[in-house]
PDB file of C-alpha atoms in Angstrom:
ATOM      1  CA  UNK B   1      -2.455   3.905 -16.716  1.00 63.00           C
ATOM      2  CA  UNK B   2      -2.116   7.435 -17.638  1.00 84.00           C
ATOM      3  CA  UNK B   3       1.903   7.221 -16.950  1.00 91.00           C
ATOM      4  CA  UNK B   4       4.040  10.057 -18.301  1.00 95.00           C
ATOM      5  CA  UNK B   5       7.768  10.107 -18.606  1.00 96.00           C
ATOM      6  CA  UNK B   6      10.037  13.012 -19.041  1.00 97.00           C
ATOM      7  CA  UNK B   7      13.918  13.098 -19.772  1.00 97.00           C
ATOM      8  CA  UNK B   8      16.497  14.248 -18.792  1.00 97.00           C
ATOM      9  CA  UNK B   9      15.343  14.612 -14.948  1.00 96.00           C
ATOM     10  CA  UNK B  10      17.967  17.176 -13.894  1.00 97.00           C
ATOM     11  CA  UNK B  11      20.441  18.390 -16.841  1.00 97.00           C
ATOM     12  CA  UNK B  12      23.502  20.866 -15.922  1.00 97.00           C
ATOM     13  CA  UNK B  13      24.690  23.107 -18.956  1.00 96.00           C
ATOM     14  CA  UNK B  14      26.862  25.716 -19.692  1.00 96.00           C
ATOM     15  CA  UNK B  15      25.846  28.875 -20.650  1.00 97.00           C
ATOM     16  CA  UNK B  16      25.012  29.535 -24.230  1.00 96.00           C
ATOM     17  CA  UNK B  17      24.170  26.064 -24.832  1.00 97.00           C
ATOM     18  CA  UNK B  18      20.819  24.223 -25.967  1.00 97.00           C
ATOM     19  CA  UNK B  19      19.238  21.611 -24.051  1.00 97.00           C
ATOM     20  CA  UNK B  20      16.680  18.945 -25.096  1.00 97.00           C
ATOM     21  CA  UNK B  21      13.749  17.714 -22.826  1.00 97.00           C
ATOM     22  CA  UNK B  22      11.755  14.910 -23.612  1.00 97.00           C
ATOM     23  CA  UNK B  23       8.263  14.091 -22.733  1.00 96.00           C
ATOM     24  CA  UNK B  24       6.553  10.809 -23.638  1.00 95.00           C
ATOM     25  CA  UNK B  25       3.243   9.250 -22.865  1.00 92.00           C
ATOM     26  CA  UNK B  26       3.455   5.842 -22.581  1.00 92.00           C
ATOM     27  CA  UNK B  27       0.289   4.161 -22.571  1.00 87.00           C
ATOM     28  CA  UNK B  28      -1.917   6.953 -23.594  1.00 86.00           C
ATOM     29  CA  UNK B  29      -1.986   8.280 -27.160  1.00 86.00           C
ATOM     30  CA  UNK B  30      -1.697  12.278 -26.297  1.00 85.00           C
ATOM     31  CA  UNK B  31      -3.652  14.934 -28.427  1.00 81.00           C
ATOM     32  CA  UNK B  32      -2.598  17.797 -26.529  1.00 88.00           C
ATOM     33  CA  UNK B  33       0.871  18.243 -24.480  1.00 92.00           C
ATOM     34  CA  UNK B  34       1.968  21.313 -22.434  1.00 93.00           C
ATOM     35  CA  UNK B  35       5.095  22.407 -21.239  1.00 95.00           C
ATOM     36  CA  UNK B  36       5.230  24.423 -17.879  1.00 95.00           C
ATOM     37  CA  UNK B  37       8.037  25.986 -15.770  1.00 96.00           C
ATOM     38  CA  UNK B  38       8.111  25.981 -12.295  1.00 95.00           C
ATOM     39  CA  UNK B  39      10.083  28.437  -9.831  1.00 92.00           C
ATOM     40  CA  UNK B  40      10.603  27.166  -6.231  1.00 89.00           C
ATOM     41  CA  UNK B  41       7.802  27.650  -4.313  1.00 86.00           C
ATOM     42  CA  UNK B  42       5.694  29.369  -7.095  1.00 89.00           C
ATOM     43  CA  UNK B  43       2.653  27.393  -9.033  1.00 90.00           C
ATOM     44  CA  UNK B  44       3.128  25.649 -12.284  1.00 91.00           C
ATOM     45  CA  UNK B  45       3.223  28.600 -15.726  1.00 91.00           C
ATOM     46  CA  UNK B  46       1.978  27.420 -18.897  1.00 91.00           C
ATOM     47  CA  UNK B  47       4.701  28.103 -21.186  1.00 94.00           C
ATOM     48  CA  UNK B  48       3.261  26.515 -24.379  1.00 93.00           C
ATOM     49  CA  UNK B  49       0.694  24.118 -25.418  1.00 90.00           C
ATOM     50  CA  UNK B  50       1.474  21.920 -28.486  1.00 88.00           C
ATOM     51  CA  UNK B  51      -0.850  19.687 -30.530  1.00 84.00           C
ATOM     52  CA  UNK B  52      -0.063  16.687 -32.810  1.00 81.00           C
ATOM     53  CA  UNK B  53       1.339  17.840 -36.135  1.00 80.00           C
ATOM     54  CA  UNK B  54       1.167  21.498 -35.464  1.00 83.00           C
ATOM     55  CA  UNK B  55       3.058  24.694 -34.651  1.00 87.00           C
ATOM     56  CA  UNK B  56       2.963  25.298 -30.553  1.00 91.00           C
ATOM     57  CA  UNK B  57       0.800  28.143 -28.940  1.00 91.00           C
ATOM     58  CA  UNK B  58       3.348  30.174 -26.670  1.00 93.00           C
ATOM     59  CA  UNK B  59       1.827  32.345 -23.575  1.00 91.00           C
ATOM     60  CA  UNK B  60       2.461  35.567 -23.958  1.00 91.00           C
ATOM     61  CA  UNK B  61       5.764  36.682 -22.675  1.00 93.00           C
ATOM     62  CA  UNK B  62       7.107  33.401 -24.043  1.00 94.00           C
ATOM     63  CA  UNK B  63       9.875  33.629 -26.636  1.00 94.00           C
ATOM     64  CA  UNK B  64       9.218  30.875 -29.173  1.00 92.00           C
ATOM     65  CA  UNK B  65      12.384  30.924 -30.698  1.00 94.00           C
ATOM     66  CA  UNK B  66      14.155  30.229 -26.925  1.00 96.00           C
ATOM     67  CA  UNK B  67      11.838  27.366 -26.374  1.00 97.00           C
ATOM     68  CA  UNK B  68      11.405  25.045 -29.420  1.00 95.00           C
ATOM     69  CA  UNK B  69       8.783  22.841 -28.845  1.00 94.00           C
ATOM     70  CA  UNK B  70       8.306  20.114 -31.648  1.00 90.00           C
ATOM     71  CA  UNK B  71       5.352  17.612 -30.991  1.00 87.00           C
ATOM     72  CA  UNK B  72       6.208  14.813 -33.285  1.00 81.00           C
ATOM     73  CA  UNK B  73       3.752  11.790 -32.569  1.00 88.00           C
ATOM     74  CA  UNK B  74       0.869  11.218 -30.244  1.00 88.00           C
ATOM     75  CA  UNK B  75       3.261   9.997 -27.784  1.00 92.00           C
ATOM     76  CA  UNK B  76       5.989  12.836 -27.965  1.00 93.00           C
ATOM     77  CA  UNK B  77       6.663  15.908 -27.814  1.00 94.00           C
ATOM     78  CA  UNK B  78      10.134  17.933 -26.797  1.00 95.00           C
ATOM     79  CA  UNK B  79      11.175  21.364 -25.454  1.00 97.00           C
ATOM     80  CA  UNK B  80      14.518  22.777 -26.786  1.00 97.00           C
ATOM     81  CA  UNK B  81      15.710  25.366 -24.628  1.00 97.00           C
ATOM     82  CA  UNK B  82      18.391  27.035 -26.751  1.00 97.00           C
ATOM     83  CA  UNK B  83      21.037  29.018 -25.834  1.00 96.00           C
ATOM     84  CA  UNK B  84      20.477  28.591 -22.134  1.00 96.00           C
ATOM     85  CA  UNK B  85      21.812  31.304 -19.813  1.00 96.00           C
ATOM     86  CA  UNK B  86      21.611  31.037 -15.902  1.00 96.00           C
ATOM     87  CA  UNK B  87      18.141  32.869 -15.427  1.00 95.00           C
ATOM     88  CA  UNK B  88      16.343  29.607 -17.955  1.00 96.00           C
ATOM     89  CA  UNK B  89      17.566  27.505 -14.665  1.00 96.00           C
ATOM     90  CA  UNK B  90      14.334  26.297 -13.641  1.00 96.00           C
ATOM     91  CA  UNK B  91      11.734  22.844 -13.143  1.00 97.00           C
ATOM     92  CA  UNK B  92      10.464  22.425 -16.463  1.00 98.00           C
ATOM     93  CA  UNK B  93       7.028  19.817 -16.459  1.00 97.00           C
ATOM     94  CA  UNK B  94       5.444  18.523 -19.318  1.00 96.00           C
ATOM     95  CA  UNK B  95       1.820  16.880 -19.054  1.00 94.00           C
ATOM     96  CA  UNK B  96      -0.091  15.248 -21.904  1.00 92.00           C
ATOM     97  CA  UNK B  97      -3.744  15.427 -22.104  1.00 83.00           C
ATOM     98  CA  UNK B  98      -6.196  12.749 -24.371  1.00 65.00           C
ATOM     99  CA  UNK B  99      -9.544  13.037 -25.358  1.00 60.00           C
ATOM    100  CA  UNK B 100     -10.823  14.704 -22.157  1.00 67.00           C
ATOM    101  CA  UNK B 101      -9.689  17.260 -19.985  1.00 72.00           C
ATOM    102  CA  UNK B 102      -7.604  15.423 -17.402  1.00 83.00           C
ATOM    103  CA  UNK B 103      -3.827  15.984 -17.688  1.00 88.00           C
ATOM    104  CA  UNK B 104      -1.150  13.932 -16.939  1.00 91.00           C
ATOM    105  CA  UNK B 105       2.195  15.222 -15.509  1.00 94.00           C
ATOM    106  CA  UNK B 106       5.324  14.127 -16.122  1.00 96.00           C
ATOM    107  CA  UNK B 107       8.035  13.624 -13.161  1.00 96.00           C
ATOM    108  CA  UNK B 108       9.936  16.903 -14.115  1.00 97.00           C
ATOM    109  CA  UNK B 109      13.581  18.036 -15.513  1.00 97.00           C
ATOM    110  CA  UNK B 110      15.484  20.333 -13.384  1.00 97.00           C
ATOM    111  CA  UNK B 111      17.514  22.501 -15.445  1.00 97.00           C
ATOM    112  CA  UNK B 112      20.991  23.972 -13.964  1.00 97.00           C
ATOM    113  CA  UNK B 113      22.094  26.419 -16.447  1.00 97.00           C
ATOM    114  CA  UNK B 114      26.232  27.783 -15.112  1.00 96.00           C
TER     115      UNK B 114
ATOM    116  CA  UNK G   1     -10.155  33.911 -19.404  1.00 70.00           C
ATOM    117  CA  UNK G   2     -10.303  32.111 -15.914  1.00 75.00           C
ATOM    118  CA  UNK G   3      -8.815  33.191 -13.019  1.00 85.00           C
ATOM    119  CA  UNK G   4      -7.999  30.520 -10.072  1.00 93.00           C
ATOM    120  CA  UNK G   5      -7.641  31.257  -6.456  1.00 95.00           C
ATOM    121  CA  UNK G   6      -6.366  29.476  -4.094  1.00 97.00           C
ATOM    122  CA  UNK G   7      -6.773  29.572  -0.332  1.00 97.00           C
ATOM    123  CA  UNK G   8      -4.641  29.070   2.282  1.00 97.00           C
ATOM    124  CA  UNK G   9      -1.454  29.227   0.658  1.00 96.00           C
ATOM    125  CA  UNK G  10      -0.107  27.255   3.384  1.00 97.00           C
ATOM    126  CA  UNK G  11      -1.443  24.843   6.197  1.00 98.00           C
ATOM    127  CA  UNK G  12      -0.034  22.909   9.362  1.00 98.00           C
ATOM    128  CA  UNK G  13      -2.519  20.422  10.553  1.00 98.00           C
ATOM    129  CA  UNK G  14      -1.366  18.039  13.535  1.00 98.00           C
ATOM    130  CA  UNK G  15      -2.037  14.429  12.006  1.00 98.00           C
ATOM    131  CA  UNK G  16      -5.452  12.762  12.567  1.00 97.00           C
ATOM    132  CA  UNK G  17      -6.955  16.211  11.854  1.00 97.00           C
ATOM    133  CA  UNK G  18      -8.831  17.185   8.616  1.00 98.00           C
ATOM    134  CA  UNK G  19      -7.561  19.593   6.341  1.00 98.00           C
ATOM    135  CA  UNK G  20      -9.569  21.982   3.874  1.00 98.00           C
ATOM    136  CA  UNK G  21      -8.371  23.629   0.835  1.00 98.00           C
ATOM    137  CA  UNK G  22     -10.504  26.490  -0.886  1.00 98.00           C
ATOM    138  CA  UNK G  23     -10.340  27.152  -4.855  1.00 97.00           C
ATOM    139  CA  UNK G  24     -12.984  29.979  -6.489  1.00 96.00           C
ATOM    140  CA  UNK G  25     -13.237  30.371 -10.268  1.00 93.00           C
ATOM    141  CA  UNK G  26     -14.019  32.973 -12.621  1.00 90.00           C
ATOM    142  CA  UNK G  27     -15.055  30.973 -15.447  1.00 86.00           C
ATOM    143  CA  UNK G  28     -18.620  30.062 -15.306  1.00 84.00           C
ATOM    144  CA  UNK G  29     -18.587  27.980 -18.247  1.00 83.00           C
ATOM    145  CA  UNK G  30     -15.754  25.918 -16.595  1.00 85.00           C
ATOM    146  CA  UNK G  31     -17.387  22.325 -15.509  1.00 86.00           C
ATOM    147  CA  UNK G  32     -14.270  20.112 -14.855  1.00 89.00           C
ATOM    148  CA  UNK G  33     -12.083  20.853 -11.329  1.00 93.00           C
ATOM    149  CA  UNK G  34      -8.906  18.599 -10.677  1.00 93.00           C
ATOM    150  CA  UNK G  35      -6.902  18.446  -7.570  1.00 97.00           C
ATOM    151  CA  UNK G  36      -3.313  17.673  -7.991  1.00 96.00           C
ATOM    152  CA  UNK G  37      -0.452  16.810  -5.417  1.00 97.00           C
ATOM    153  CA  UNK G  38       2.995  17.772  -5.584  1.00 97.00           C
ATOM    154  CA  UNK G  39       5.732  16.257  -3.210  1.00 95.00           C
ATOM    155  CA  UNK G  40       9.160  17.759  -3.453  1.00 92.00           C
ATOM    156  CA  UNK G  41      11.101  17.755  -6.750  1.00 91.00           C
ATOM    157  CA  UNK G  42       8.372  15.390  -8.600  1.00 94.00           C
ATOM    158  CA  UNK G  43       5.286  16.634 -10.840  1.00 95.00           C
ATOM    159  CA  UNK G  44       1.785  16.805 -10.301  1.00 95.00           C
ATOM    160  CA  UNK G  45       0.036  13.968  -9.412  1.00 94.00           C
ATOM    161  CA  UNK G  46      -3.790  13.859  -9.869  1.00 93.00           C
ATOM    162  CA  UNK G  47      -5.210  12.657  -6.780  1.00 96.00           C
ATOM    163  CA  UNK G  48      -9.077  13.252  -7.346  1.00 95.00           C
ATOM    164  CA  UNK G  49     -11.081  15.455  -9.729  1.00 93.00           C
ATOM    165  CA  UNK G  50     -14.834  16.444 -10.399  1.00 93.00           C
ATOM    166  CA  UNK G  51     -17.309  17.421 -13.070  1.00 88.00           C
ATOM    167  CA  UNK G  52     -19.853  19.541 -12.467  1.00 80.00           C
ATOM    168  CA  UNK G  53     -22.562  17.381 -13.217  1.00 78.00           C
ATOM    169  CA  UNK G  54     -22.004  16.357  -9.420  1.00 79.00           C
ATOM    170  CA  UNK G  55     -21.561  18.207  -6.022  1.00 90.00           C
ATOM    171  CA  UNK G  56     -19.215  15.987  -4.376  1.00 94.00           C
ATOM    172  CA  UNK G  57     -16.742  13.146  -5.019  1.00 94.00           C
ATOM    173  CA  UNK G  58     -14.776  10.870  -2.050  1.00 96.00           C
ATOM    174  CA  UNK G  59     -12.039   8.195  -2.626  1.00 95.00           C
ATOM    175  CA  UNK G  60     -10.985   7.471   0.095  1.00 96.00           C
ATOM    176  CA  UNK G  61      -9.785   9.971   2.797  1.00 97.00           C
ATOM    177  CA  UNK G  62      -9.969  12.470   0.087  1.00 98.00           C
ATOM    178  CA  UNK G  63     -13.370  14.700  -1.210  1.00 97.00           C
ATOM    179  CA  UNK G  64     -13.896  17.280  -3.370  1.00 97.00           C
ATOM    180  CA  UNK G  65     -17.197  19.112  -2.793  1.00 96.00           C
ATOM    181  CA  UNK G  66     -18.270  21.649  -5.613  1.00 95.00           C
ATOM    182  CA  UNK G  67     -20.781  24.753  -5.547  1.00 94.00           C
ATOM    183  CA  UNK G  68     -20.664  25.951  -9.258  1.00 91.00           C
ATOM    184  CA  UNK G  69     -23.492  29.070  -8.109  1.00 91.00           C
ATOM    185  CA  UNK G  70     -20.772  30.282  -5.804  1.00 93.00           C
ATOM    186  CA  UNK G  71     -18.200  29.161  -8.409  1.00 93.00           C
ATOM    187  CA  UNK G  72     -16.025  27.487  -5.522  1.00 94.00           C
ATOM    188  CA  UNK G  73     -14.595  23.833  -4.902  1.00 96.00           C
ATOM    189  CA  UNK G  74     -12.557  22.512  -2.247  1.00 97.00           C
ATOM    190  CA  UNK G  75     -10.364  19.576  -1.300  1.00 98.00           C
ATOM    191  CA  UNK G  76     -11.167  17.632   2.571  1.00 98.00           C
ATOM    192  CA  UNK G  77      -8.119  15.358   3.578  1.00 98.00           C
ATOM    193  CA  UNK G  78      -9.357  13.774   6.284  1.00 97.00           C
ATOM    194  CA  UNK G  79      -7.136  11.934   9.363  1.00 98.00           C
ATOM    195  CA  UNK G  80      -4.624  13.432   8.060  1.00 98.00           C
ATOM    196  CA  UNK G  81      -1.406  11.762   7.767  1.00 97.00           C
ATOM    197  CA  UNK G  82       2.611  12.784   7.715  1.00 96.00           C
ATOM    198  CA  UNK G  83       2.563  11.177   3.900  1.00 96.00           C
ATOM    199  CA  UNK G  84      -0.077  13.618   3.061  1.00 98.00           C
ATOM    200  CA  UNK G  85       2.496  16.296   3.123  1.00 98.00           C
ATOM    201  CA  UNK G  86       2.701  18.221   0.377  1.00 97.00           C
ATOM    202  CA  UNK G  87       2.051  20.996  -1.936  1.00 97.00           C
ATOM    203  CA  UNK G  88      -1.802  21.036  -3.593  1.00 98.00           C
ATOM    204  CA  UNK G  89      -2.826  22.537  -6.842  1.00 97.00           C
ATOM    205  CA  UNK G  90      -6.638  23.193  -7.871  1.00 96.00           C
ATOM    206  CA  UNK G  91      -7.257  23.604 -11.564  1.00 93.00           C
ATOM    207  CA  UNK G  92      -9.969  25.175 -13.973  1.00 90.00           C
ATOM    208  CA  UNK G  93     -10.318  25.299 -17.549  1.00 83.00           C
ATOM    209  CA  UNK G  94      -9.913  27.616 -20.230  1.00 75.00           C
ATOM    210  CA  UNK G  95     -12.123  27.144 -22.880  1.00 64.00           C
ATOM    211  CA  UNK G  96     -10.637  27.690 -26.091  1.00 50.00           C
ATOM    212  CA  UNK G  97      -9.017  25.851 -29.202  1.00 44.00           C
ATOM    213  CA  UNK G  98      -7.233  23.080 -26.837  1.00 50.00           C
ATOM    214  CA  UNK G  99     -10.236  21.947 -24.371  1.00 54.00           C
ATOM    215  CA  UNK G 100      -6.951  20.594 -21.938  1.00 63.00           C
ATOM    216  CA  UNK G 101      -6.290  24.100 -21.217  1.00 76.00           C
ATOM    217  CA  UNK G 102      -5.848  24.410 -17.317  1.00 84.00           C
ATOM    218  CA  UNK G 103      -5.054  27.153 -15.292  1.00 88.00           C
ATOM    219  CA  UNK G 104      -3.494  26.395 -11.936  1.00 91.00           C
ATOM    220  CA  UNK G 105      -4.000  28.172  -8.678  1.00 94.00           C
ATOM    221  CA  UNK G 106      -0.793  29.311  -6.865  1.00 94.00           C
ATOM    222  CA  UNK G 107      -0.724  26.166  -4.847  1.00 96.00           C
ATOM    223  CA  UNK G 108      -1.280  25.404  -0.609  1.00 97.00           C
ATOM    224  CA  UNK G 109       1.582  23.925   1.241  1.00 97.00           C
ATOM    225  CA  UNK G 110       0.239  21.295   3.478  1.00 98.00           C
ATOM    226  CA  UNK G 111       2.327  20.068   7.025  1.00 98.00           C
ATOM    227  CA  UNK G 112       0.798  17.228   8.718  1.00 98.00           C
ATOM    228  CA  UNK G 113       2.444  17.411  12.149  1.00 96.00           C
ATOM    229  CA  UNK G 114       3.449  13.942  13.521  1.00 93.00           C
TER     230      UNK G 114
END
């Protein structure tokens, strides 16, 4: 159990372009979802935390209109990054949390941004 | 808010050997510690976590031992093998509006020699 899928897994883009990640849970209904980015070698940043039928928290230093998160059902949520430009090029990781603290990651989306 | 340590940031253990990771906390309130795993290029994988209401947890080859006066916790591998290689995370949580709210420390790289 406890299984979460992201997709894309890797995505190239030109710059200037937006980009869509998906993140599902698929046999856990998910209260809470979070979005992280990942530089090689570095630790996993909270970008944004997004609950069921509300507006996303961003960290600071976060731009919130770059990265659109929308967190549709209990079993969805998605990260828009929008008008990418080389430096977004990243490992972006979703995980989904339920009624407890434990969260779930997803596989990852590596982003290529040219 | 909490602040995670991590210690070493990276290990080489020749396999058969144990290996110890070291997290502290700042967050006395916190009472919920996972350990994640990260191979290359996938997400997190939760490989063993622990509540406070207990000093130690084993599955396994793997423990988590907990001191929440000294506000520490660490992760034994023990007979270590070359699978085991990976990068570790320790977690703690931030109390707030979303009780899933984790901060990560920067992560140990573990080599398990053959």
């Amino acid at each position: 159990g406890a299984v979460v899928s992201q997709h894309p897994s890797r995505v190239i883009c030109k710059s200037g372009t937006s980009v869509k990640i998906e993140c599902r849970s698929l046999d856990f209904q998910a209260t809470t979802m979070f979005w992280y980015r990942q530089f090689p070698k570095q630790s996993l940043m909270l970008m944004a935390t997004s609950n069921e039928g509300s507006k996303a928290t961003y960290e600071q230093g976060v731009e919130k209109d770059k990265f659109l998160i929308n967190h549709a059902s209990l079993t969805l949520s998605t990260l828009t990054v929008t008008s990418a430009h080389p430096e977004d090029s990243s490992f972006y990781i979703c995980s989904a949390g339920g009624a407890q603290e434990t969260q779930y990651f997803g596989p990852g989306t590596r982003l290529l941004v040219l | 808010g909490e602040n995670v340590e991590q210690h070493p940031s990276t290990l080489s253990v020749q396999e058969g050997d144990s290996a110890v990771i070291k997290c502290t906390y700042s967050d006395s309130a916190s009472n919920y510690f996972p350990w994640y795993k990260q191979e290359l290029g996938k997400g997190p994988q939760l490989i063993i976590d622990i509540r406070s209401n207990v000093g130690e947890k084993k599955d396994q080859r793997i423990a988590v031992t907990l001191n929440k006066t000294a506000k520490h916790f660490s992760l034994h591998i023990t007979e270590t093998q070359p699978e085991d290689s990976a990068v570790y995370f320790c977690a703690a949580p931030i109390w707030g509006y979303n009780n899933n709210d984790m901060r990560f420390g920067a992560g140990t790289r573990l080599t398990v020699k053959p």
